[in-house]
């Protein structure tokens, strides 16, 4: 399950971008009636998949003429894409490091705004067949553990947690994004992994084991408009929507913590 | 009219060549030539190249051992369900590799209906091993070999086989001394195609075998992960894969394939 869906989504987006580029640009506009119309491309961390899908539905219900196109993937991959080829109006990253790459390339419009918090959990197949109870258990060489690669935010966070706990894990596989940890565990092919609590909650066939607060990390997600969003009211409206009351409520429904 | 047609065809040819050539040029223009050698010193790069070669060669070998008999059966035997088997043979060619990987996992994974028995009876667990990478590559690559060899078997002149057996040669001797040399070009072409498909394999491998540097991370997987942070490393690995593939394919083509 690892990287597949992500790649497919990327291809879809790439195709959409190519098609969009071929047909003459169709920028979002505000019609005379004040009705918002057009579309915005949102690059979002894989861990935001479910919450943002719901977000777009709520947004499009409010603005029937507007549409949101997503490109989900690892924040690091998305940041590279934005810097190399652009194509996104909004970027929601799982950590500040990847957002900073885009800021450094002077592609961000205004300031990134922190909008949600997340933390990590140990993910195990439903019923926890290997009886994993704590981080120390992950050091067992007979246990098949999947971690995210250190290049991506959730992998970096997981390494932080493990080093705080003084546990060394030899994973059987390194996933390319947050969702890539969930697949093999939910299928029962891996015994455990370290994932965002929100991804554990969204997964079928898997459950979570809590990591104590003193060992856990607080992952703060920033969101920003890119320079490409200039003159695109849909991008601005979606950005505001995420930060506003209903957006916050939706993120809370999916288990994300609020940012004061 | 014919002049217009000729212009049209030439334009199509030029566009086709451009489509194939421009991405390669793009890759070469961005290649960090000055740091290329230092990239080779990186253990991740070397391990990925080593694993790619091992897995793709093993997959090609497995495809030959299993695929040649299958091609023979499809070309020479008349059995019920032959059309079904042939359709099954081409299935991995049209199936998205990621789907193939999921299917492999559901069959040969620890909880798969075959994998469960492998685990219980022999203690073999395939996912996340090099064996899984080889199996995944064989799954997607073998059809290319089977189809090419079957076509070779069908188009060869069977009178030579008849002559050999009428002169007293046994079935095995006939196959080894007459049939195999006659279909050698298809064997080489099929092997080259299968190998090329195997070394570029990504989706089924990452799904079924996972991604671990030094164990299952082949070059395409390493490129995918390097794209996350280190574009230079990704480009270097891509150029390496391109060079290896081109060299081997050109060698094969010059030595064994009719032109």
Coordinates of C-alpha atoms in Angstrom, one line a residue:
Chain A
X1 CA 0.0 0.0 0.0
X2 CA 3.0 2.2 0.7
X3 CA 3.5 4.9 -1.8
X4 CA 1.0 3.9 -4.4
X5 CA -2.0 6.1 -3.7
X6 CA 0.2 9.1 -3.3
X7 CA 1.8 8.6 -6.6
X8 CA -1.5 8.1 -8.3
X9 CA -2.7 11.3 -6.8
X10 CA 0.4 13.1 -7.9
X11 CA 0.0 11.8 -11.4
X12 CA -3.6 12.9 -11.4
X13 CA -2.6 16.3 -10.3
X14 CA 0.2 16.4 -12.9
X15 CA -2.3 15.5 -15.6
X16 CA -4.7 18.1 -14.4
X17 CA -1.9 20.7 -14.3
X18 CA -0.8 19.8 -17.9
X19 CA -4.4 19.9 -19.1
X20 CA -5.0 23.2 -17.3
X21 CA -1.9 24.6 -18.8
X22 CA -3.0 23.6 -22.3
X23 CA -6.4 25.1 -22.1
X24 CA -6.0 28.8 -21.7
X25 CA -5.6 29.9 -18.1
X26 CA -8.9 30.0 -16.3
X27 CA -8.2 32.1 -13.2
X28 CA -10.6 32.2 -10.4
X29 CA -12.8 35.3 -10.4
X30 CA -15.4 36.9 -8.3
X31 CA -18.4 37.5 -10.5
X32 CA -20.6 40.5 -10.3
X33 CA -23.0 38.8 -7.9
X34 CA -20.1 38.4 -5.6
X35 CA -20.2 34.6 -6.2
X36 CA -16.8 33.0 -5.9
X37 CA -15.9 30.8 -8.9
X38 CA -12.9 29.0 -10.3
X39 CA -10.4 26.7 -8.7
X40 CA -7.4 26.5 -6.4
X41 CA -4.7 23.8 -6.1
X42 CA -3.9 22.8 -2.6
X43 CA -0.7 21.0 -1.8
X44 CA -1.3 19.2 1.6
X45 CA 0.5 16.8 3.8
X46 CA -0.6 13.2 3.4
X47 CA -1.8 13.1 7.0
X48 CA -4.4 15.8 6.1
X49 CA -6.0 13.6 3.4
X50 CA -9.3 12.8 5.2
X51 CA -9.7 16.1 7.1
X52 CA -9.0 18.2 4.0
X53 CA -11.3 16.1 1.8
X54 CA -14.1 17.0 4.2
X55 CA -12.9 20.6 4.3
X56 CA -13.2 20.9 0.6
X57 CA -16.7 19.5 0.7
X58 CA -17.8 22.0 3.2
X59 CA -16.0 24.8 1.3
X60 CA -17.6 23.9 -2.0
X61 CA -21.0 23.7 -0.3
X62 CA -20.5 27.3 0.8
X63 CA -19.1 28.3 -2.6
X64 CA -20.8 26.1 -5.3
X65 CA -19.0 27.7 -8.2
X66 CA -15.6 27.2 -6.6
X67 CA -13.6 24.0 -6.5
X68 CA -10.5 22.7 -4.7
X69 CA -8.0 20.4 -6.4
X70 CA -5.7 18.5 -4.0
X71 CA -2.2 17.2 -4.3
X72 CA -1.5 15.1 -1.2
X73 CA 1.9 13.7 -0.4
X74 CA 4.8 13.9 2.0
X75 CA 5.4 17.5 3.0
X76 CA 9.0 17.2 1.9
X77 CA 8.0 15.9 -1.6
X78 CA 5.4 18.6 -1.9
X79 CA 8.0 21.3 -0.9
X80 CA 10.4 20.0 -3.5
X81 CA 7.6 20.1 -6.2
X82 CA 6.7 23.6 -5.3
X83 CA 10.2 24.8 -5.4
X84 CA 11.1 22.9 -8.6
X85 CA 7.9 23.3 -10.7
X86 CA 5.3 25.2 -8.7
X87 CA 1.7 24.5 -9.5
X88 CA 0.1 25.1 -6.0
X89 CA -1.8 28.0 -4.6
X90 CA -1.9 26.8 -1.0
X91 CA 0.6 24.7 0.9
X92 CA -0.2 22.9 4.2
X93 CA 2.9 21.2 5.6
X94 CA 3.2 18.7 8.5
X95 CA 6.3 20.6 9.8
X96 CA 7.9 24.0 9.8
X97 CA 11.1 22.6 8.2
X98 CA 9.4 21.8 4.9
X99 CA 7.5 25.1 5.0
X100 CA 10.8 27.0 5.5
X101 CA 12.1 25.5 2.2
X102 CA 9.3 27.1 0.4
X103 CA 9.7 30.4 2.3
X104 CA 13.4 30.4 1.6
X105 CA 12.6 30.1 -2.1
X106 CA 10.5 33.2 -1.7
X107 CA 7.4 31.4 -2.9
X108 CA 5.2 32.2 0.1
X109 CA 2.8 35.1 0.0
X110 CA 2.7 36.7 3.4
X111 CA 3.5 34.6 6.5
X112 CA 2.8 30.9 7.1
X113 CA 0.2 30.4 9.8
X114 CA 0.3 27.5 12.2
X115 CA -3.2 26.0 12.1
X116 CA -3.3 22.5 13.8
X117 CA -1.3 20.3 16.1
X118 CA -0.8 16.6 15.9
X119 CA 1.1 13.9 17.9
X120 CA 2.3 10.4 17.4
X121 CA 1.0 7.0 18.3
X122 CA 2.2 3.5 17.9
X123 CA 0.0 1.9 15.3
X124 CA -0.7 -1.8 15.5
X125 CA -3.0 -4.2 13.5
X126 CA -6.5 -4.4 15.0
X127 CA -6.4 -6.6 18.2
X128 CA -2.7 -5.9 18.6
X129 CA -1.6 -9.5 17.9
X130 CA 2.0 -8.9 18.8
X131 CA 1.0 -7.3 22.1
X132 CA 2.9 -4.1 21.7
X133 CA 2.5 -1.9 24.8
X134 CA 5.3 0.6 24.7
X135 CA 8.1 2.1 22.6
X136 CA 10.6 -0.3 24.2
X137 CA 8.7 -3.2 22.6
X138 CA 9.6 -1.9 19.1
X139 CA 13.2 -2.7 19.7
X140 CA 12.4 -6.5 19.6
X141 CA 14.3 -7.8 16.5
X142 CA 11.5 -10.3 15.8
X143 CA 8.9 -7.5 15.5
X144 CA 8.2 -6.2 12.0
X145 CA 8.2 -2.4 12.4
X146 CA 7.5 0.1 9.6
X147 CA 8.7 3.7 10.1
X148 CA 8.5 6.6 7.8
X149 CA 11.8 7.6 6.2
X150 CA 13.7 10.3 8.0
X151 CA 13.4 12.6 5.0
X152 CA 9.6 13.1 5.7
X153 CA 8.2 14.9 8.7
X154 CA 6.5 12.0 10.4
X155 CA 9.8 10.0 10.1
X156 CA 11.8 12.8 11.6
X157 CA 9.2 13.1 14.5
X158 CA 9.3 9.4 15.0
X159 CA 13.1 9.4 15.3
X160 CA 12.8 12.2 17.8
X161 CA 10.4 10.2 19.9
X162 CA 12.6 7.1 19.7
X163 CA 15.7 8.9 20.7
X164 CA 14.0 10.6 23.7
X165 CA 12.9 7.1 24.8
X166 CA 16.4 5.7 24.1
X167 CA 15.0 3.0 21.9
X168 CA 16.7 1.8 18.7
X169 CA 14.5 0.3 16.1
X170 CA 15.5 -1.6 13.0
X171 CA 12.5 -1.2 10.7
X172 CA 11.7 -3.7 7.9
X173 CA 10.6 -0.8 5.7
X174 CA 10.8 3.0 5.5
X175 CA 7.6 4.5 4.1
X176 CA 7.7 7.5 1.8
X177 CA 4.9 9.4 3.7
X178 CA 2.7 9.2 6.8
X179 CA 0.0 7.1 5.0
X180 CA 2.7 4.6 3.9
X181 CA 3.1 3.5 7.5
X182 CA -0.6 2.7 7.9
X183 CA -1.1 0.4 4.9
X184 CA 1.3 -2.5 5.9
X185 CA 0.2 -2.4 9.5
X186 CA -3.6 -2.3 8.7
X187 CA -3.0 -5.3 6.4
X188 CA -1.3 -7.2 9.2
X189 CA 2.0 -7.5 7.3
X190 CA 3.8 -5.4 9.8
X191 CA 3.4 -5.7 13.5
X192 CA 3.7 -2.1 14.4
X193 CA 4.6 1.4 13.2
X194 CA 4.8 5.0 14.4
X195 CA 2.2 7.3 12.9
X196 CA 0.2 10.4 13.5
X197 CA -2.6 9.8 16.0
X198 CA -5.0 11.2 13.3
X199 CA -3.8 8.6 10.8
X200 CA -4.3 5.8 13.3
X201 CA -7.9 7.1 14.0
X202 CA -8.6 7.2 10.3
X203 CA -7.3 3.7 9.5
X204 CA -9.4 0.7 9.0
X205 CA -8.0 -2.5 10.5
X206 CA -5.6 -0.8 12.9
X207 CA -5.6 0.7 16.4
X208 CA -3.3 2.9 18.4
X209 CA -1.1 2.5 21.5
X210 CA -0.4 5.8 23.3
X211 CA 3.0 7.3 23.6
X212 CA 3.5 9.1 27.0
X213 CA 3.3 12.9 26.6
X214 CA 6.9 13.4 28.0
X215 CA 8.2 11.3 25.1
X216 CA 5.8 12.5 22.5
X217 CA 6.3 15.4 20.1
X218 CA 4.0 18.2 19.3
X219 CA 3.8 18.5 15.5
X220 CA 2.6 21.9 14.5
X221 CA 1.3 22.2 10.9
X222 CA 1.7 25.5 9.1
X223 CA -0.4 26.6 6.1
X224 CA 0.5 29.3 3.6
X225 CA -0.6 30.9 0.4
X226 CA 2.0 30.8 -2.4
X227 CA 2.9 33.6 -4.8
X228 CA 0.9 31.8 -7.5
X229 CA -2.2 32.5 -5.4
X230 CA -2.0 36.2 -6.3
X231 CA -5.3 37.3 -7.7
X232 CA -7.0 34.0 -7.0
X233 CA -9.8 34.7 -4.6
X234 CA -10.6 30.9 -4.3
X235 CA -7.2 30.2 -2.8
X236 CA -7.5 33.1 -0.4
X237 CA -11.0 32.0 0.6
X238 CA -10.0 28.4 1.2
X239 CA -7.0 29.6 3.3
X240 CA -9.3 31.7 5.4
X241 CA -11.9 28.9 5.6
X242 CA -9.3 26.5 7.1
X243 CA -8.3 29.0 9.7
X244 CA -11.8 30.1 10.5
X245 CA -14.5 28.6 12.8
X246 CA -15.9 25.9 10.6
X247 CA -12.4 24.9 9.4
X248 CA -11.2 24.5 13.0
X249 CA -14.3 22.5 13.9
X250 CA -13.6 20.1 11.0
X251 CA -10.0 19.7 11.9
X252 CA -11.1 19.0 15.5
X253 CA -13.5 16.3 14.3
X254 CA -10.6 14.5 12.7
X255 CA -8.6 14.6 16.0
X256 CA -6.3 17.5 15.2
X257 CA -5.4 19.8 18.2
X258 CA -6.1 23.5 18.0
X259 CA -3.4 26.1 17.9
X260 CA -3.9 29.0 20.3
Chain B
X1 CA -1.9 14.7 -51.3
X2 CA 1.0 12.4 -51.0
X3 CA 3.2 15.3 -50.3
X4 CA 1.0 16.5 -47.5
X5 CA 1.0 13.0 -46.1
X6 CA 4.7 12.8 -46.2
X7 CA 5.0 16.1 -44.3
X8 CA 2.5 14.8 -41.8
X9 CA 4.5 11.6 -41.3
X10 CA 7.7 13.5 -40.9
X11 CA 6.2 15.8 -38.4
X12 CA 4.9 12.8 -36.4
X13 CA 8.4 11.2 -36.5
X14 CA 10.0 14.4 -35.3
X15 CA 7.5 14.8 -32.5
X16 CA 7.9 11.1 -31.4
X17 CA 11.7 11.5 -31.3
X18 CA 11.3 14.8 -29.4
X19 CA 9.0 13.2 -26.9
X20 CA 11.5 10.4 -26.2
X21 CA 14.6 12.6 -26.3
X22 CA 13.7 15.8 -24.4
X23 CA 13.1 14.2 -21.0
X24 CA 16.6 12.5 -21.2
X25 CA 18.1 15.9 -22.2
X26 CA 16.3 17.5 -19.2
X27 CA 17.9 14.9 -16.9
X28 CA 21.4 15.3 -18.4
X29 CA 21.2 19.1 -18.2
X30 CA 20.5 19.0 -14.5
X31 CA 23.0 16.3 -13.7
X32 CA 25.6 17.5 -11.2
X33 CA 28.5 16.2 -13.2
X34 CA 31.2 17.7 -10.8
X35 CA 29.8 15.8 -7.8
X36 CA 28.8 12.7 -9.6
X37 CA 31.8 10.7 -8.4
X38 CA 31.2 11.7 -4.8
X39 CA 27.6 10.5 -5.0
X40 CA 28.9 7.1 -6.0
X41 CA 30.8 7.0 -2.7
X42 CA 27.5 7.1 -0.8
X43 CA 26.6 3.7 0.5
X44 CA 22.9 4.3 -0.1
X45 CA 23.6 4.8 -3.9
X46 CA 25.9 1.8 -4.1
X47 CA 23.6 -0.5 -2.2
X48 CA 20.7 0.6 -4.4
X49 CA 22.6 -0.1 -7.6
X50 CA 23.8 -3.5 -6.2
X51 CA 20.2 -4.5 -5.2
X52 CA 18.8 -3.4 -8.5
X53 CA 21.3 -5.5 -10.4
X54 CA 20.8 -8.5 -8.2
X55 CA 17.0 -8.4 -8.1
X56 CA 16.6 -7.7 -11.9
X57 CA 19.1 -10.4 -12.9
X58 CA 17.4 -12.9 -10.5
X59 CA 14.0 -11.9 -11.8
X60 CA 15.1 -12.4 -15.4
X61 CA 16.6 -15.8 -14.5
X62 CA 13.4 -16.9 -12.8
X63 CA 11.4 -15.6 -15.8
X64 CA 13.5 -17.8 -18.1
X65 CA 13.2 -20.9 -15.9
X66 CA 9.4 -20.5 -15.5
X67 CA 8.5 -18.5 -18.6
X68 CA 10.1 -20.7 -21.4
X69 CA 8.1 -23.8 -20.4
X70 CA 5.0 -21.6 -20.2
X71 CA 5.7 -20.2 -23.7
X72 CA 6.2 -23.7 -24.9
X73 CA 2.9 -24.9 -23.5
X74 CA 1.1 -21.9 -25.0
X75 CA 2.6 -22.4 -28.4
X76 CA 2.6 -26.2 -28.7
X77 CA 0.1 -27.7 -26.4
X78 CA -3.6 -27.9 -26.9
X79 CA -5.3 -27.8 -23.6
X80 CA -8.6 -26.5 -22.2
X81 CA -8.2 -23.0 -20.8
X82 CA -5.3 -22.2 -22.9
X83 CA -6.8 -18.9 -23.9
X84 CA -7.5 -18.1 -20.3
X85 CA -3.8 -18.9 -19.4
X86 CA -2.7 -16.6 -22.2
X87 CA -4.9 -13.8 -21.0
X88 CA -3.6 -14.4 -17.5
X89 CA 0.0 -14.1 -18.9
X90 CA -0.7 -10.6 -20.2
X91 CA -2.5 -9.4 -17.1
X92 CA 0.5 -8.0 -15.3
X93 CA 1.3 -6.0 -18.4
X94 CA -2.0 -4.0 -18.1
X95 CA -2.4 -4.1 -14.3
X96 CA -1.0 -1.0 -12.5
X97 CA 2.1 -2.4 -10.7
X98 CA 0.9 -1.0 -7.4
X99 CA -2.3 -3.2 -7.8
X100 CA 0.0 -6.1 -8.6
X101 CA 1.9 -5.4 -5.4
X102 CA -1.3 -5.4 -3.3
X103 CA -2.4 -8.6 -5.0
X104 CA 1.0 -10.2 -4.2
X105 CA 0.7 -9.1 -0.6
X106 CA -2.9 -10.5 -0.3
X107 CA -1.6 -13.9 -1.7
X108 CA 1.9 -14.2 -0.4
X109 CA 1.8 -11.9 2.6
X110 CA 2.0 -13.1 6.1
X111 CA -1.8 -13.0 6.2
X112 CA -2.2 -14.0 2.6
X113 CA -4.0 -17.2 1.8
X114 CA -0.8 -18.8 0.4
X115 CA 1.7 -16.8 2.6
X116 CA -0.1 -18.1 5.7
X117 CA 0.9 -21.6 4.8
X118 CA 4.4 -20.7 3.9
X119 CA 4.8 -19.1 7.2
X120 CA 3.2 -22.0 9.2
X121 CA 4.9 -24.8 7.4
X122 CA 8.3 -23.4 6.5
X123 CA 8.6 -20.3 8.6
X124 CA 9.0 -18.3 5.4
X125 CA 7.7 -14.7 5.5
X126 CA 8.1 -13.0 2.1
X127 CA 7.1 -9.3 2.6
X128 CA 10.0 -6.9 3.3
X129 CA 12.6 -9.3 1.9
X130 CA 14.8 -9.3 -1.2
X131 CA 12.9 -12.4 -2.2
X132 CA 9.7 -10.4 -2.3
X133 CA 11.4 -7.8 -4.5
X134 CA 12.6 -10.5 -6.9
X135 CA 9.1 -12.1 -7.0
X136 CA 7.4 -8.7 -7.6
X137 CA 9.8 -8.0 -10.5
X138 CA 9.3 -11.4 -11.9
X139 CA 5.5 -10.9 -11.7
X140 CA 5.6 -7.8 -13.9
X141 CA 8.5 -8.8 -16.1
X142 CA 7.9 -12.5 -17.0
X143 CA 5.0 -11.7 -19.4
X144 CA 7.3 -9.9 -21.7
X145 CA 9.5 -13.0 -22.0
X146 CA 6.7 -15.4 -22.4
X147 CA 5.0 -13.4 -25.2
X148 CA 8.2 -12.9 -27.1
X149 CA 9.3 -16.6 -26.8
X150 CA 5.9 -17.8 -27.7
X151 CA 5.9 -15.7 -30.9
X152 CA 9.4 -17.1 -31.7
X153 CA 8.2 -20.7 -31.2
X154 CA 5.1 -20.1 -33.4
X155 CA 7.0 -18.5 -36.2
X156 CA 10.0 -20.9 -36.4
X157 CA 10.2 -23.5 -39.1
X158 CA 9.2 -26.8 -37.5
X159 CA 10.6 -28.9 -40.3
X160 CA 14.0 -28.8 -38.7
X161 CA 12.5 -30.4 -35.5
X162 CA 10.8 -33.1 -37.6
X163 CA 14.1 -33.7 -39.5
X164 CA 16.0 -34.1 -36.2
X165 CA 13.5 -36.5 -34.7
X166 CA 13.3 -38.6 -37.9
X167 CA 17.1 -38.9 -37.7
X168 CA 16.6 -40.4 -34.2
X169 CA 17.1 -37.4 -31.9
X170 CA 15.1 -37.6 -28.7
X171 CA 12.7 -34.8 -27.6
X172 CA 15.2 -33.2 -25.2
X173 CA 18.0 -33.3 -27.7
X174 CA 15.8 -31.8 -30.4
X175 CA 14.8 -29.1 -28.1
X176 CA 18.3 -28.3 -27.0
X177 CA 20.1 -28.7 -30.3
X178 CA 17.5 -27.5 -32.8
X179 CA 14.6 -25.5 -31.2
X180 CA 16.7 -23.4 -28.8
X181 CA 19.2 -22.2 -31.4
X182 CA 16.3 -21.4 -33.7
X183 CA 14.5 -19.3 -31.2
X184 CA 17.7 -17.8 -29.7
X185 CA 16.8 -14.3 -31.0
X186 CA 13.4 -14.4 -29.3
X187 CA 15.0 -15.7 -26.1
X188 CA 17.5 -12.8 -26.0
X189 CA 14.9 -10.2 -27.0
X190 CA 12.5 -11.6 -24.4
X191 CA 15.2 -11.6 -21.7
X192 CA 16.2 -8.1 -22.5
X193 CA 12.6 -6.8 -22.4
X194 CA 12.0 -8.7 -19.1
X195 CA 15.2 -7.4 -17.6
X196 CA 14.5 -3.9 -18.6
X197 CA 11.0 -4.1 -17.2
X198 CA 12.4 -5.6 -14.0
X199 CA 15.2 -3.0 -13.4
X200 CA 12.7 -0.2 -13.7
X201 CA 10.1 -1.8 -11.5
X202 CA 8.7 0.4 -8.8
X203 CA 5.1 0.0 -7.7
X204 CA 4.8 -3.7 -7.1
X205 CA 8.2 -3.7 -5.3
X206 CA 7.6 -0.9 -2.9
X207 CA 4.1 -2.3 -2.1
X208 CA 5.1 -6.0 -1.6
X209 CA 8.8 -5.7 -0.6
X210 CA 8.7 -2.4 1.2
X211 CA 11.6 0.1 1.1
X212 CA 14.7 -0.5 3.2
X213 CA 18.1 0.8 2.2
X214 CA 20.5 -2.1 1.8
X215 CA 17.7 -4.7 1.8
X216 CA 14.9 -4.0 -0.6
X217 CA 15.6 -0.4 -1.8
X218 CA 16.4 -0.7 -5.5
X219 CA 17.4 2.3 -7.6
X220 CA 13.8 3.4 -8.6
X221 CA 12.8 3.3 -4.9
X222 CA 15.9 5.3 -3.9
X223 CA 15.1 7.8 -6.6
X224 CA 11.5 8.2 -5.3
X225 CA 12.7 8.8 -1.7
X226 CA 15.6 11.1 -2.8
X227 CA 13.1 13.2 -4.6
X228 CA 11.7 14.1 -1.1
X229 CA 14.8 16.0 -0.1
X230 CA 17.8 15.6 -2.3
X231 CA 17.1 16.3 -5.9
X232 CA 20.7 16.0 -6.9
X233 CA 20.9 12.5 -5.5
X234 CA 17.7 11.6 -7.3
X235 CA 19.1 12.9 -10.6
X236 CA 22.4 11.1 -10.1
X237 CA 20.6 7.8 -9.4
X238 CA 18.4 8.3 -12.5
X239 CA 21.4 9.0 -14.7
X240 CA 23.1 5.9 -13.3
X241 CA 20.1 3.7 -14.0
X242 CA 19.8 5.2 -17.5
X243 CA 23.5 4.5 -18.2
X244 CA 23.3 0.9 -17.0
X245 CA 20.1 0.2 -18.9
X246 CA 21.3 1.8 -22.2
X247 CA 24.7 0.0 -22.0
X248 CA 23.2 -3.4 -21.6
X249 CA 20.4 -2.9 -24.1
X250 CA 22.8 -1.6 -26.7
X251 CA 25.2 -4.5 -26.1
X252 CA 22.4 -7.0 -26.4
X253 CA 21.0 -5.4 -29.5
X254 CA 24.4 -5.3 -31.3
X255 CA 25.3 -8.9 -30.4
X256 CA 22.1 -10.9 -30.5
X257 CA 19.2 -9.2 -32.1
X258 CA 18.7 -9.1 -35.8
X259 CA 18.7 -5.6 -37.2

